[in-house]
Amino acid sequence: DAGVTQSPTHLIKTRGQQVTLRCSPKSGHDTVSWYQQALGQGPQFIFQYYEEEERQRGNFPDRFSGHQFPNYSSELNVNALLLGDSALYLCASSLGLAGGPYTDTQYFGPGTRLTVL
Amino acid sequence: RKEVEQDPGPFNVPEGATVAFNCTYSNSASQSFFWYRQDCRKEPKLLMSVYSSGNEDGRFTAQLNRASQYISLLIRDSKLSDSATYLCVVTRYNDMRFGAGTRLTVKP
């Protein structure tokens, strides 16, 4: 049973560029959440996708956008990169619980380490 | 004030020691509570959920005090393999809020 997978593993970009990160959820999961983890900090919630729509969003600017595909995989896009965007970007998948906005336990992928120069 | 605050650490303990981590949260409407473990340069992995009644999983015991908005994790008989960063997590709906983590190093 494949777990959550993310690509690429590492990425180096320069300020002002745009980046796309990809995530495939664990088999059977339909919900994908994205987190940013700066060095020495806990993960910070960016947003969550369910049924191809952004269901909830954390305190991140509009430069951060995403998409979920019919097969439940997801992309995170960041435009106009800043030095402060350098971080580990984690994707977590879960199963949406019927009848409400909740999801079950989230499982994390290995992350994409983004360095902005 | 951060929404989830943890002991800053680091904790350096000998094998066999008992160590306790504390966490406080500010949003009284928080619904679910967890401890995650994160090894260096790896992804967080669920260690255990936390309930008001307290729950135990082998050497690990977690406790939630909703009135005080306080969560704890107790590790007994520490092993070298317990060395990691322990993240306190509080959720409301689909929004998981992580503490900054407490680093534990267990030494021989």
JSON list of C-alpha atoms in Angstrom, two decimals:
[
{"chain": "A", "resi": 1, "resn": "ASP", "atom": "CA", "xyz": [0.00, 0.00, 0.00]},
{"chain": "A", "resi": 2, "resn": "ALA", "atom": "CA", "xyz": [1.73, 3.17, -1.21]},
{"chain": "A", "resi": 3, "resn": "GLY", "atom": "CA", "xyz": [1.88, 5.97, 1.29]},
{"chain": "A", "resi": 4, "resn": "VAL", "atom": "CA", "xyz": [1.85, 9.66, 0.51]},
{"chain": "A", "resi": 5, "resn": "THR", "atom": "CA", "xyz": [4.36, 10.57, -2.18]},
{"chain": "A", "resi": 6, "resn": "GLN", "atom": "CA", "xyz": [5.73, 13.98, -3.08]},
{"chain": "A", "resi": 7, "resn": "SER", "atom": "CA", "xyz": [7.87, 15.32, -5.89]},
{"chain": "A", "resi": 8, "resn": "PRO", "atom": "CA", "xyz": [10.42, 16.64, -6.31]},
{"chain": "A", "resi": 9, "resn": "THR", "atom": "CA", "xyz": [12.48, 15.81, -3.22]},
{"chain": "A", "resi": 10, "resn": "HIS", "atom": "CA", "xyz": [14.59, 18.93, -3.44]},
{"chain": "A", "resi": 11, "resn": "LEU", "atom": "CA", "xyz": [14.31, 22.12, -5.46]},
{"chain": "A", "resi": 12, "resn": "ILE", "atom": "CA", "xyz": [16.42, 25.24, -5.81]},
{"chain": "A", "resi": 13, "resn": "LYS", "atom": "CA", "xyz": [14.88, 28.41, -7.22]},
{"chain": "A", "resi": 14, "resn": "THR", "atom": "CA", "xyz": [15.75, 32.10, -7.32]},
{"chain": "A", "resi": 15, "resn": "ARG", "atom": "CA", "xyz": [13.71, 35.02, -6.02]},
{"chain": "A", "resi": 16, "resn": "GLY", "atom": "CA", "xyz": [10.78, 35.96, -8.24]},
{"chain": "A", "resi": 17, "resn": "GLN", "atom": "CA", "xyz": [10.46, 32.55, -9.85]},
{"chain": "A", "resi": 18, "resn": "GLN", "atom": "CA", "xyz": [7.45, 30.29, -9.62]},
{"chain": "A", "resi": 19, "resn": "VAL", "atom": "CA", "xyz": [7.39, 26.70, -8.35]},
{"chain": "A", "resi": 20, "resn": "THR", "atom": "CA", "xyz": [4.97, 23.75, -8.50]},
{"chain": "A", "resi": 21, "resn": "LEU", "atom": "CA", "xyz": [5.10, 20.93, -5.98]},
{"chain": "A", "resi": 22, "resn": "ARG", "atom": "CA", "xyz": [3.18, 17.69, -6.38]},
{"chain": "A", "resi": 23, "resn": "CYS", "atom": "CA", "xyz": [1.54, 15.23, -4.02]},
{"chain": "A", "resi": 24, "resn": "SER", "atom": "CA", "xyz": [-0.16, 11.87, -4.41]},
{"chain": "A", "resi": 25, "resn": "PRO", "atom": "CA", "xyz": [-2.28, 10.84, -1.43]},
{"chain": "A", "resi": 26, "resn": "LYS", "atom": "CA", "xyz": [-2.28, 7.51, 0.32]},
{"chain": "A", "resi": 27, "resn": "SER", "atom": "CA", "xyz": [-4.51, 4.93, -1.38]},
{"chain": "A", "resi": 28, "resn": "GLY", "atom": "CA", "xyz": [-8.12, 5.40, -0.33]},
{"chain": "A", "resi": 29, "resn": "HIS", "atom": "CA", "xyz": [-7.66, 8.99, 0.85]},
{"chain": "A", "resi": 30, "resn": "ASP", "atom": "CA", "xyz": [-9.54, 11.85, -0.78]},
{"chain": "A", "resi": 31, "resn": "THR", "atom": "CA", "xyz": [-8.31, 14.90, 1.12]},
{"chain": "A", "resi": 32, "resn": "VAL", "atom": "CA", "xyz": [-4.96, 16.64, 0.78]},
{"chain": "A", "resi": 33, "resn": "SER", "atom": "CA", "xyz": [-3.50, 19.28, 3.08]},
{"chain": "A", "resi": 34, "resn": "TRP", "atom": "CA", "xyz": [-0.35, 21.31, 2.54]},
{"chain": "A", "resi": 35, "resn": "TYR", "atom": "CA", "xyz": [2.02, 22.60, 5.22]},
{"chain": "A", "resi": 36, "resn": "GLN", "atom": "CA", "xyz": [5.13, 24.76, 5.29]},
{"chain": "A", "resi": 37, "resn": "GLN", "atom": "CA", "xyz": [7.82, 23.89, 7.84]},
{"chain": "A", "resi": 38, "resn": "ALA", "atom": "CA", "xyz": [10.61, 26.39, 8.35]},
{"chain": "A", "resi": 39, "resn": "LEU", "atom": "CA", "xyz": [13.80, 25.24, 10.04]},
{"chain": "A", "resi": 40, "resn": "GLY", "atom": "CA", "xyz": [13.31, 24.77, 13.76]},
{"chain": "A", "resi": 41, "resn": "GLN", "atom": "CA", "xyz": [9.56, 25.34, 13.60]},
{"chain": "A", "resi": 42, "resn": "GLY", "atom": "CA", "xyz": [6.48, 23.16, 13.49]},
{"chain": "A", "resi": 43, "resn": "PRO", "atom": "CA", "xyz": [4.54, 22.77, 10.25]},
{"chain": "A", "resi": 44, "resn": "GLN", "atom": "CA", "xyz": [2.23, 25.67, 9.37]},
{"chain": "A", "resi": 45, "resn": "PHE", "atom": "CA", "xyz": [-1.10, 24.91, 7.66]},
{"chain": "A", "resi": 46, "resn": "ILE", "atom": "CA", "xyz": [-1.36, 26.38, 4.15]},
{"chain": "A", "resi": 47, "resn": "PHE", "atom": "CA", "xyz": [-4.64, 24.95, 2.84]},
{"chain": "A", "resi": 48, "resn": "GLN", "atom": "CA", "xyz": [-6.68, 21.80, 2.36]},
{"chain": "A", "resi": 49, "resn": "TYR", "atom": "CA", "xyz": [-8.35, 20.37, -0.73]},
{"chain": "A", "resi": 50, "resn": "TYR", "atom": "CA", "xyz": [-11.38, 18.13, -0.82]},
{"chain": "A", "resi": 51, "resn": "GLU", "atom": "CA", "xyz": [-13.50, 17.24, -3.84]},
{"chain": "A", "resi": 52, "resn": "GLU", "atom": "CA", "xyz": [-11.23, 19.40, -5.99]},
{"chain": "A", "resi": 53, "resn": "GLU", "atom": "CA", "xyz": [-11.99, 22.54, -3.98]},
{"chain": "A", "resi": 54, "resn": "GLU", "atom": "CA", "xyz": [-10.05, 24.49, -1.39]},
{"chain": "A", "resi": 55, "resn": "ARG", "atom": "CA", "xyz": [-11.96, 23.78, 1.80]},
{"chain": "A", "resi": 56, "resn": "GLN", "atom": "CA", "xyz": [-9.90, 25.67, 4.34]},
{"chain": "A", "resi": 57, "resn": "ARG", "atom": "CA", "xyz": [-6.95, 28.04, 4.24]},
{"chain": "A", "resi": 58, "resn": "GLY", "atom": "CA", "xyz": [-4.35, 29.13, 6.74]},
{"chain": "A", "resi": 59, "resn": "ASN", "atom": "CA", "xyz": [-2.70, 32.53, 6.99]},
{"chain": "A", "resi": 60, "resn": "PHE", "atom": "CA", "xyz": [-0.75, 32.48, 3.73]},
{"chain": "A", "resi": 61, "resn": "PRO", "atom": "CA", "xyz": [-0.79, 35.09, 0.93]},
{"chain": "A", "resi": 62, "resn": "ASP", "atom": "CA", "xyz": [-2.44, 34.59, -2.43]},
{"chain": "A", "resi": 63, "resn": "ARG", "atom": "CA", "xyz": [0.97, 33.78, -3.91]},
{"chain": "A", "resi": 64, "resn": "PHE", "atom": "CA", "xyz": [0.28, 30.30, -2.56]},
{"chain": "A", "resi": 65, "resn": "SER", "atom": "CA", "xyz": [-2.34, 28.48, -4.61]},
{"chain": "A", "resi": 66, "resn": "GLY", "atom": "CA", "xyz": [-3.26, 24.91, -5.20]},
{"chain": "A", "resi": 67, "resn": "HIS", "atom": "CA", "xyz": [-5.26, 22.43, -7.14]},
{"chain": "A", "resi": 68, "resn": "GLN", "atom": "CA", "xyz": [-6.70, 18.98, -6.64]},
{"chain": "A", "resi": 69, "resn": "PHE", "atom": "CA", "xyz": [-7.27, 16.62, -9.54]},
{"chain": "A", "resi": 70, "resn": "PRO", "atom": "CA", "xyz": [-10.05, 14.05, -9.98]},
{"chain": "A", "resi": 71, "resn": "ASN", "atom": "CA", "xyz": [-7.65, 11.28, -8.89]},
{"chain": "A", "resi": 72, "resn": "TYR", "atom": "CA", "xyz": [-7.18, 13.22, -5.59]},
{"chain": "A", "resi": 73, "resn": "SER", "atom": "CA", "xyz": [-3.57, 14.17, -6.29]},
{"chain": "A", "resi": 74, "resn": "SER", "atom": "CA", "xyz": [-2.69, 17.79, -5.66]},
{"chain": "A", "resi": 75, "resn": "GLU", "atom": "CA", "xyz": [-0.33, 20.56, -6.61]},
{"chain": "A", "resi": 76, "resn": "LEU", "atom": "CA", "xyz": [0.94, 23.50, -4.61]},
{"chain": "A", "resi": 77, "resn": "ASN", "atom": "CA", "xyz": [2.00, 26.56, -6.60]},
{"chain": "A", "resi": 78, "resn": "VAL", "atom": "CA", "xyz": [4.00, 29.44, -5.23]},
{"chain": "A", "resi": 79, "resn": "ASN", "atom": "CA", "xyz": [4.48, 32.57, -7.31]},
{"chain": "A", "resi": 80, "resn": "ALA", "atom": "CA", "xyz": [7.00, 35.40, -6.96]},
{"chain": "A", "resi": 81, "resn": "LEU", "atom": "CA", "xyz": [9.22, 33.40, -4.62]},
{"chain": "A", "resi": 82, "resn": "LEU", "atom": "CA", "xyz": [10.80, 35.16, -1.65]},
{"chain": "A", "resi": 83, "resn": "LEU", "atom": "CA", "xyz": [13.84, 34.11, 0.35]},
{"chain": "A", "resi": 84, "resn": "GLY", "atom": "CA", "xyz": [11.48, 33.46, 3.26]},
{"chain": "A", "resi": 85, "resn": "ASP", "atom": "CA", "xyz": [9.67, 30.78, 1.25]},
{"chain": "A", "resi": 86, "resn": "SER", "atom": "CA", "xyz": [12.66, 28.47, 1.76]},
{"chain": "A", "resi": 87, "resn": "ALA", "atom": "CA", "xyz": [11.26, 25.58, 3.80]},
{"chain": "A", "resi": 88, "resn": "LEU", "atom": "CA", "xyz": [10.17, 21.96, 3.82]},
{"chain": "A", "resi": 89, "resn": "TYR", "atom": "CA", "xyz": [6.77, 21.67, 2.17]},
{"chain": "A", "resi": 90, "resn": "LEU", "atom": "CA", "xyz": [4.75, 18.78, 3.50]},
{"chain": "A", "resi": 91, "resn": "CYS", "atom": "CA", "xyz": [1.67, 17.20, 2.03]},
{"chain": "A", "resi": 92, "resn": "ALA", "atom": "CA", "xyz": [-0.68, 15.21, 4.22]},
{"chain": "A", "resi": 93, "resn": "SER", "atom": "CA", "xyz": [-3.54, 13.03, 3.10]},
{"chain": "A", "resi": 94, "resn": "SER", "atom": "CA", "xyz": [-6.62, 11.89, 4.97]},
{"chain": "A", "resi": 95, "resn": "LEU", "atom": "CA", "xyz": [-10.10, 10.57, 4.46]},
{"chain": "A", "resi": 96, "resn": "GLY", "atom": "CA", "xyz": [-12.94, 13.06, 4.56]},
{"chain": "A", "resi": 97, "resn": "LEU", "atom": "CA", "xyz": [-15.57, 11.98, 7.07]},
{"chain": "A", "resi": 98, "resn": "ALA", "atom": "CA", "xyz": [-19.10, 11.79, 5.73]},
{"chain": "A", "resi": 99, "resn": "GLY", "atom": "CA", "xyz": [-21.63, 14.31, 6.92]},
{"chain": "A", "resi": 100, "resn": "GLY", "atom": "CA", "xyz": [-19.29, 17.06, 8.04]},
{"chain": "A", "resi": 101, "resn": "PRO", "atom": "CA", "xyz": [-16.22, 19.15, 7.36]},
{"chain": "A", "resi": 102, "resn": "TYR", "atom": "CA", "xyz": [-13.93, 16.91, 9.35]},
{"chain": "A", "resi": 103, "resn": "THR", "atom": "CA", "xyz": [-11.23, 14.53, 8.20]},
{"chain": "A", "resi": 104, "resn": "ASP", "atom": "CA", "xyz": [-9.68, 11.51, 9.76]},
{"chain": "A", "resi": 105, "resn": "THR", "atom": "CA", "xyz": [-6.04, 11.28, 10.86]},
{"chain": "A", "resi": 106, "resn": "GLN", "atom": "CA", "xyz": [-3.59, 12.92, 8.47]},
{"chain": "A", "resi": 107, "resn": "TYR", "atom": "CA", "xyz": [-0.58, 11.06, 7.12]},
{"chain": "A", "resi": 108, "resn": "PHE", "atom": "CA", "xyz": [2.40, 13.01, 5.86]},
{"chain": "A", "resi": 109, "resn": "GLY", "atom": "CA", "xyz": [4.56, 12.56, 2.81]},
{"chain": "A", "resi": 110, "resn": "PRO", "atom": "CA", "xyz": [8.36, 12.91, 2.94]},
{"chain": "A", "resi": 111, "resn": "GLY", "atom": "CA", "xyz": [8.20, 16.55, 1.86]},
{"chain": "A", "resi": 112, "resn": "THR", "atom": "CA", "xyz": [9.84, 18.75, -0.74]},
{"chain": "A", "resi": 113, "resn": "ARG", "atom": "CA", "xyz": [12.74, 20.87, 0.46]},
{"chain": "A", "resi": 114, "resn": "LEU", "atom": "CA", "xyz": [12.62, 24.22, -1.35]},
{"chain": "A", "resi": 115, "resn": "THR", "atom": "CA", "xyz": [15.59, 26.57, -1.29]},
{"chain": "A", "resi": 116, "resn": "VAL", "atom": "CA", "xyz": [15.15, 30.09, -2.65]},
{"chain": "A", "resi": 117, "resn": "LEU", "atom": "CA", "xyz": [18.38, 31.93, -3.48]},
{"chain": "B", "resi": 1, "resn": "ARG", "atom": "CA", "xyz": [1.09, 34.40, 21.82]},
{"chain": "B", "resi": 2, "resn": "LYS", "atom": "CA", "xyz": [1.35, 31.24, 19.71]},
{"chain": "B", "resi": 3, "resn": "GLU", "atom": "CA", "xyz": [-1.73, 29.07, 19.47]},
{"chain": "B", "resi": 4, "resn": "VAL", "atom": "CA", "xyz": [0.19, 25.95, 20.54]},
{"chain": "B", "resi": 5, "resn": "GLU", "atom": "CA", "xyz": [3.16, 26.27, 22.87]},
{"chain": "B", "resi": 6, "resn": "GLN", "atom": "CA", "xyz": [5.55, 23.54, 23.94]},
{"chain": "B", "resi": 7, "resn": "ASP", "atom": "CA", "xyz": [8.52, 23.17, 26.24]},
{"chain": "B", "resi": 8, "resn": "PRO", "atom": "CA", "xyz": [11.42, 24.59, 24.23]},
{"chain": "B", "resi": 9, "resn": "GLY", "atom": "CA", "xyz": [13.82, 21.78, 25.13]},
{"chain": "B", "resi": 10, "resn": "PRO", "atom": "CA", "xyz": [16.14, 20.29, 24.21]},
{"chain": "B", "resi": 11, "resn": "PHE", "atom": "CA", "xyz": [15.83, 17.38, 26.61]},
{"chain": "B", "resi": 12, "resn": "ASN", "atom": "CA", "xyz": [18.97, 15.25, 27.00]},
{"chain": "B", "resi": 13, "resn": "VAL", "atom": "CA", "xyz": [18.29, 12.15, 29.09]},
{"chain": "B", "resi": 14, "resn": "PRO", "atom": "CA", "xyz": [20.03, 8.81, 29.75]},
{"chain": "B", "resi": 15, "resn": "GLU", "atom": "CA", "xyz": [18.59, 5.54, 28.56]},
{"chain": "B", "resi": 16, "resn": "GLY", "atom": "CA", "xyz": [15.93, 4.27, 30.94]},
{"chain": "B", "resi": 17, "resn": "ALA", "atom": "CA", "xyz": [14.90, 7.72, 32.14]},
{"chain": "B", "resi": 18, "resn": "THR", "atom": "CA", "xyz": [11.35, 8.98, 32.33]},
{"chain": "B", "resi": 19, "resn": "VAL", "atom": "CA", "xyz": [10.71, 12.23, 30.51]},
{"chain": "B", "resi": 20, "resn": "ALA", "atom": "CA", "xyz": [7.61, 14.42, 30.31]},
{"chain": "B", "resi": 21, "resn": "PHE", "atom": "CA", "xyz": [6.65, 16.98, 27.69]},
{"chain": "B", "resi": 22, "resn": "ASN", "atom": "CA", "xyz": [4.05, 19.66, 28.18]},
{"chain": "B", "resi": 23, "resn": "CYS", "atom": "CA", "xyz": [1.96, 21.63, 25.71]},
{"chain": "B", "resi": 24, "resn": "THR", "atom": "CA", "xyz": [-0.64, 24.37, 26.10]},
{"chain": "B", "resi": 25, "resn": "TYR", "atom": "CA", "xyz": [-3.14, 25.64, 23.54]},
{"chain": "B", "resi": 26, "resn": "SER", "atom": "CA", "xyz": [-5.05, 28.89, 23.40]},
{"chain": "B", "resi": 27, "resn": "ASN", "atom": "CA", "xyz": [-8.20, 28.06, 21.39]},
{"chain": "B", "resi": 28, "resn": "SER", "atom": "CA", "xyz": [-10.78, 26.57, 23.73]},
{"chain": "B", "resi": 29, "resn": "ALA", "atom": "CA", "xyz": [-12.82, 25.41, 20.72]},
{"chain": "B", "resi": 30, "resn": "SER", "atom": "CA", "xyz": [-10.09, 22.97, 19.69]},
{"chain": "B", "resi": 31, "resn": "GLN", "atom": "CA", "xyz": [-11.51, 19.55, 19.00]},
{"chain": "B", "resi": 32, "resn": "SER", "atom": "CA", "xyz": [-8.80, 16.94, 18.58]},
{"chain": "B", "resi": 33, "resn": "PHE", "atom": "CA", "xyz": [-5.34, 16.54, 20.02]},
{"chain": "B", "resi": 34, "resn": "PHE", "atom": "CA", "xyz": [-2.32, 14.53, 18.97]},
{"chain": "B", "resi": 35, "resn": "TRP", "atom": "CA", "xyz": [1.35, 13.94, 19.51]},
{"chain": "B", "resi": 36, "resn": "TYR", "atom": "CA", "xyz": [3.45, 13.51, 16.39]},
{"chain": "B", "resi": 37, "resn": "ARG", "atom": "CA", "xyz": [7.07, 12.43, 16.23]},
{"chain": "B", "resi": 38, "resn": "GLN", "atom": "CA", "xyz": [9.50, 13.87, 13.69]},
{"chain": "B", "resi": 39, "resn": "ASP", "atom": "CA", "xyz": [12.95, 12.46, 13.06]},
{"chain": "B", "resi": 40, "resn": "CYS", "atom": "CA", "xyz": [15.66, 14.72, 11.66]},
{"chain": "B", "resi": 41, "resn": "ARG", "atom": "CA", "xyz": [14.85, 15.77, 8.08]},
{"chain": "B", "resi": 42, "resn": "LYS", "atom": "CA", "xyz": [11.90, 13.39, 7.93]},
{"chain": "B", "resi": 43, "resn": "GLU", "atom": "CA", "xyz": [8.14, 13.88, 7.89]},
{"chain": "B", "resi": 44, "resn": "PRO", "atom": "CA", "xyz": [6.03, 13.98, 11.07]},
{"chain": "B", "resi": 45, "resn": "LYS", "atom": "CA", "xyz": [4.47, 10.65, 12.02]},
{"chain": "B", "resi": 46, "resn": "LEU", "atom": "CA", "xyz": [1.49, 10.16, 14.29]},
{"chain": "B", "resi": 47, "resn": "LEU", "atom": "CA", "xyz": [2.57, 8.90, 17.71]},
{"chain": "B", "resi": 48, "resn": "MET", "atom": "CA", "xyz": [-0.78, 8.91, 19.46]},
{"chain": "B", "resi": 49, "resn": "SER", "atom": "CA", "xyz": [-4.07, 10.68, 19.87]},
{"chain": "B", "resi": 50, "resn": "VAL", "atom": "CA", "xyz": [-4.80, 12.37, 23.19]},
{"chain": "B", "resi": 51, "resn": "TYR", "atom": "CA", "xyz": [-8.04, 12.00, 25.13]},
{"chain": "B", "resi": 52, "resn": "SER", "atom": "CA", "xyz": [-9.36, 13.52, 28.34]},
{"chain": "B", "resi": 53, "resn": "SER", "atom": "CA", "xyz": [-9.50, 10.09, 29.90]},
{"chain": "B", "resi": 54, "resn": "GLY", "atom": "CA", "xyz": [-5.82, 9.64, 29.20]},
{"chain": "B", "resi": 55, "resn": "ASN", "atom": "CA", "xyz": [-4.42, 6.96, 26.98]},
{"chain": "B", "resi": 56, "resn": "GLU", "atom": "CA", "xyz": [-1.42, 4.70, 27.06]},
{"chain": "B", "resi": 57, "resn": "ASP", "atom": "CA", "xyz": [0.52, 2.95, 24.32]},
{"chain": "B", "resi": 58, "resn": "GLY", "atom": "CA", "xyz": [3.32, 0.86, 25.75]},
{"chain": "B", "resi": 59, "resn": "ARG", "atom": "CA", "xyz": [5.86, 3.20, 27.28]},
{"chain": "B", "resi": 60, "resn": "PHE", "atom": "CA", "xyz": [3.96, 6.31, 26.16]},
{"chain": "B", "resi": 61, "resn": "THR", "atom": "CA", "xyz": [1.15, 7.98, 28.09]},
{"chain": "B", "resi": 62, "resn": "ALA", "atom": "CA", "xyz": [-0.75, 11.03, 26.88]},
{"chain": "B", "resi": 63, "resn": "GLN", "atom": "CA", "xyz": [-3.14, 13.19, 28.85]},
{"chain": "B", "resi": 64, "resn": "LEU", "atom": "CA", "xyz": [-5.48, 16.06, 28.02]},
{"chain": "B", "resi": 65, "resn": "ASN", "atom": "CA", "xyz": [-6.84, 18.62, 30.47]},
{"chain": "B", "resi": 66, "resn": "ARG", "atom": "CA", "xyz": [-9.48, 20.64, 28.62]},
{"chain": "B", "resi": 67, "resn": "ALA", "atom": "CA", "xyz": [-10.15, 22.96, 31.55]},
{"chain": "B", "resi": 68, "resn": "SER", "atom": "CA", "xyz": [-6.51, 24.01, 31.70]},
{"chain": "B", "resi": 69, "resn": "GLN", "atom": "CA", "xyz": [-5.99, 23.65, 27.93]},
{"chain": "B", "resi": 70, "resn": "TYR", "atom": "CA", "xyz": [-2.97, 21.49, 28.63]},
{"chain": "B", "resi": 71, "resn": "ILE", "atom": "CA", "xyz": [-1.62, 18.35, 26.96]},
{"chain": "B", "resi": 72, "resn": "SER", "atom": "CA", "xyz": [1.15, 16.10, 28.20]},
{"chain": "B", "resi": 73, "resn": "LEU", "atom": "CA", "xyz": [3.24, 13.20, 26.97]},
{"chain": "B", "resi": 74, "resn": "LEU", "atom": "CA", "xyz": [5.14, 10.89, 29.31]},
{"chain": "B", "resi": 75, "resn": "ILE", "atom": "CA", "xyz": [7.80, 8.52, 28.02]},
{"chain": "B", "resi": 76, "resn": "ARG", "atom": "CA", "xyz": [8.96, 5.83, 30.42]},
{"chain": "B", "resi": 77, "resn": "ASP", "atom": "CA", "xyz": [12.14, 3.72, 30.13]},
{"chain": "B", "resi": 78, "resn": "SER", "atom": "CA", "xyz": [13.54, 5.89, 27.33]},
{"chain": "B", "resi": 79, "resn": "LYS", "atom": "CA", "xyz": [15.29, 4.14, 24.44]},
{"chain": "B", "resi": 80, "resn": "LEU", "atom": "CA", "xyz": [17.95, 5.48, 22.11]},
{"chain": "B", "resi": 81, "resn": "SER", "atom": "CA", "xyz": [15.38, 5.17, 19.33]},
{"chain": "B", "resi": 82, "resn": "ASP", "atom": "CA", "xyz": [13.09, 7.66, 21.09]},
{"chain": "B", "resi": 83, "resn": "SER", "atom": "CA", "xyz": [15.47, 10.46, 20.09]},
{"chain": "B", "resi": 84, "resn": "ALA", "atom": "CA", "xyz": [13.41, 12.77, 17.90]},
{"chain": "B", "resi": 85, "resn": "THR", "atom": "CA", "xyz": [11.39, 15.98, 17.96]},
{"chain": "B", "resi": 86, "resn": "TYR", "atom": "CA", "xyz": [7.94, 15.62, 19.50]},
{"chain": "B", "resi": 87, "resn": "LEU", "atom": "CA", "xyz": [5.22, 17.86, 18.08]},
{"chain": "B", "resi": 88, "resn": "CYS", "atom": "CA", "xyz": [2.04, 18.76, 19.93]},
{"chain": "B", "resi": 89, "resn": "VAL", "atom": "CA", "xyz": [-0.90, 19.13, 17.53]},
{"chain": "B", "resi": 90, "resn": "VAL", "atom": "CA", "xyz": [-4.30, 20.71, 18.09]},
{"chain": "B", "resi": 91, "resn": "THR", "atom": "CA", "xyz": [-7.05, 20.63, 15.50]},
{"chain": "B", "resi": 92, "resn": "ARG", "atom": "CA", "xyz": [-10.29, 22.46, 14.85]},
{"chain": "B", "resi": 93, "resn": "TYR", "atom": "CA", "xyz": [-12.22, 21.13, 11.88]},
{"chain": "B", "resi": 94, "resn": "ASN", "atom": "CA", "xyz": [-9.53, 20.53, 9.26]},
{"chain": "B", "resi": 95, "resn": "ASP", "atom": "CA", "xyz": [-6.99, 23.03, 10.57]},
{"chain": "B", "resi": 96, "resn": "MET", "atom": "CA", "xyz": [-4.10, 21.32, 12.34]},
{"chain": "B", "resi": 97, "resn": "ARG", "atom": "CA", "xyz": [-1.97, 23.64, 14.46]},
{"chain": "B", "resi": 98, "resn": "PHE", "atom": "CA", "xyz": [1.47, 22.40, 15.43]},
{"chain": "B", "resi": 99, "resn": "GLY", "atom": "CA", "xyz": [3.69, 23.46, 18.25]},
{"chain": "B", "resi": 100, "resn": "ALA", "atom": "CA", "xyz": [7.31, 24.22, 17.44]},
{"chain": "B", "resi": 101, "resn": "GLY", "atom": "CA", "xyz": [8.32, 20.84, 18.83]},
{"chain": "B", "resi": 102, "resn": "THR", "atom": "CA", "xyz": [10.49, 19.62, 21.69]},
{"chain": "B", "resi": 103, "resn": "ARG", "atom": "CA", "xyz": [13.71, 17.87, 20.83]},
{"chain": "B", "resi": 104, "resn": "LEU", "atom": "CA", "xyz": [14.61, 14.77, 22.82]},
{"chain": "B", "resi": 105, "resn": "THR", "atom": "CA", "xyz": [18.02, 13.13, 22.80]},
{"chain": "B", "resi": 106, "resn": "VAL", "atom": "CA", "xyz": [18.40, 9.85, 24.66]},
{"chain": "B", "resi": 107, "resn": "LYS", "atom": "CA", "xyz": [22.02, 9.00, 25.44]},
{"chain": "B", "resi": 108, "resn": "PRO", "atom": "CA", "xyz": [23.61, 5.65, 26.31]}
]
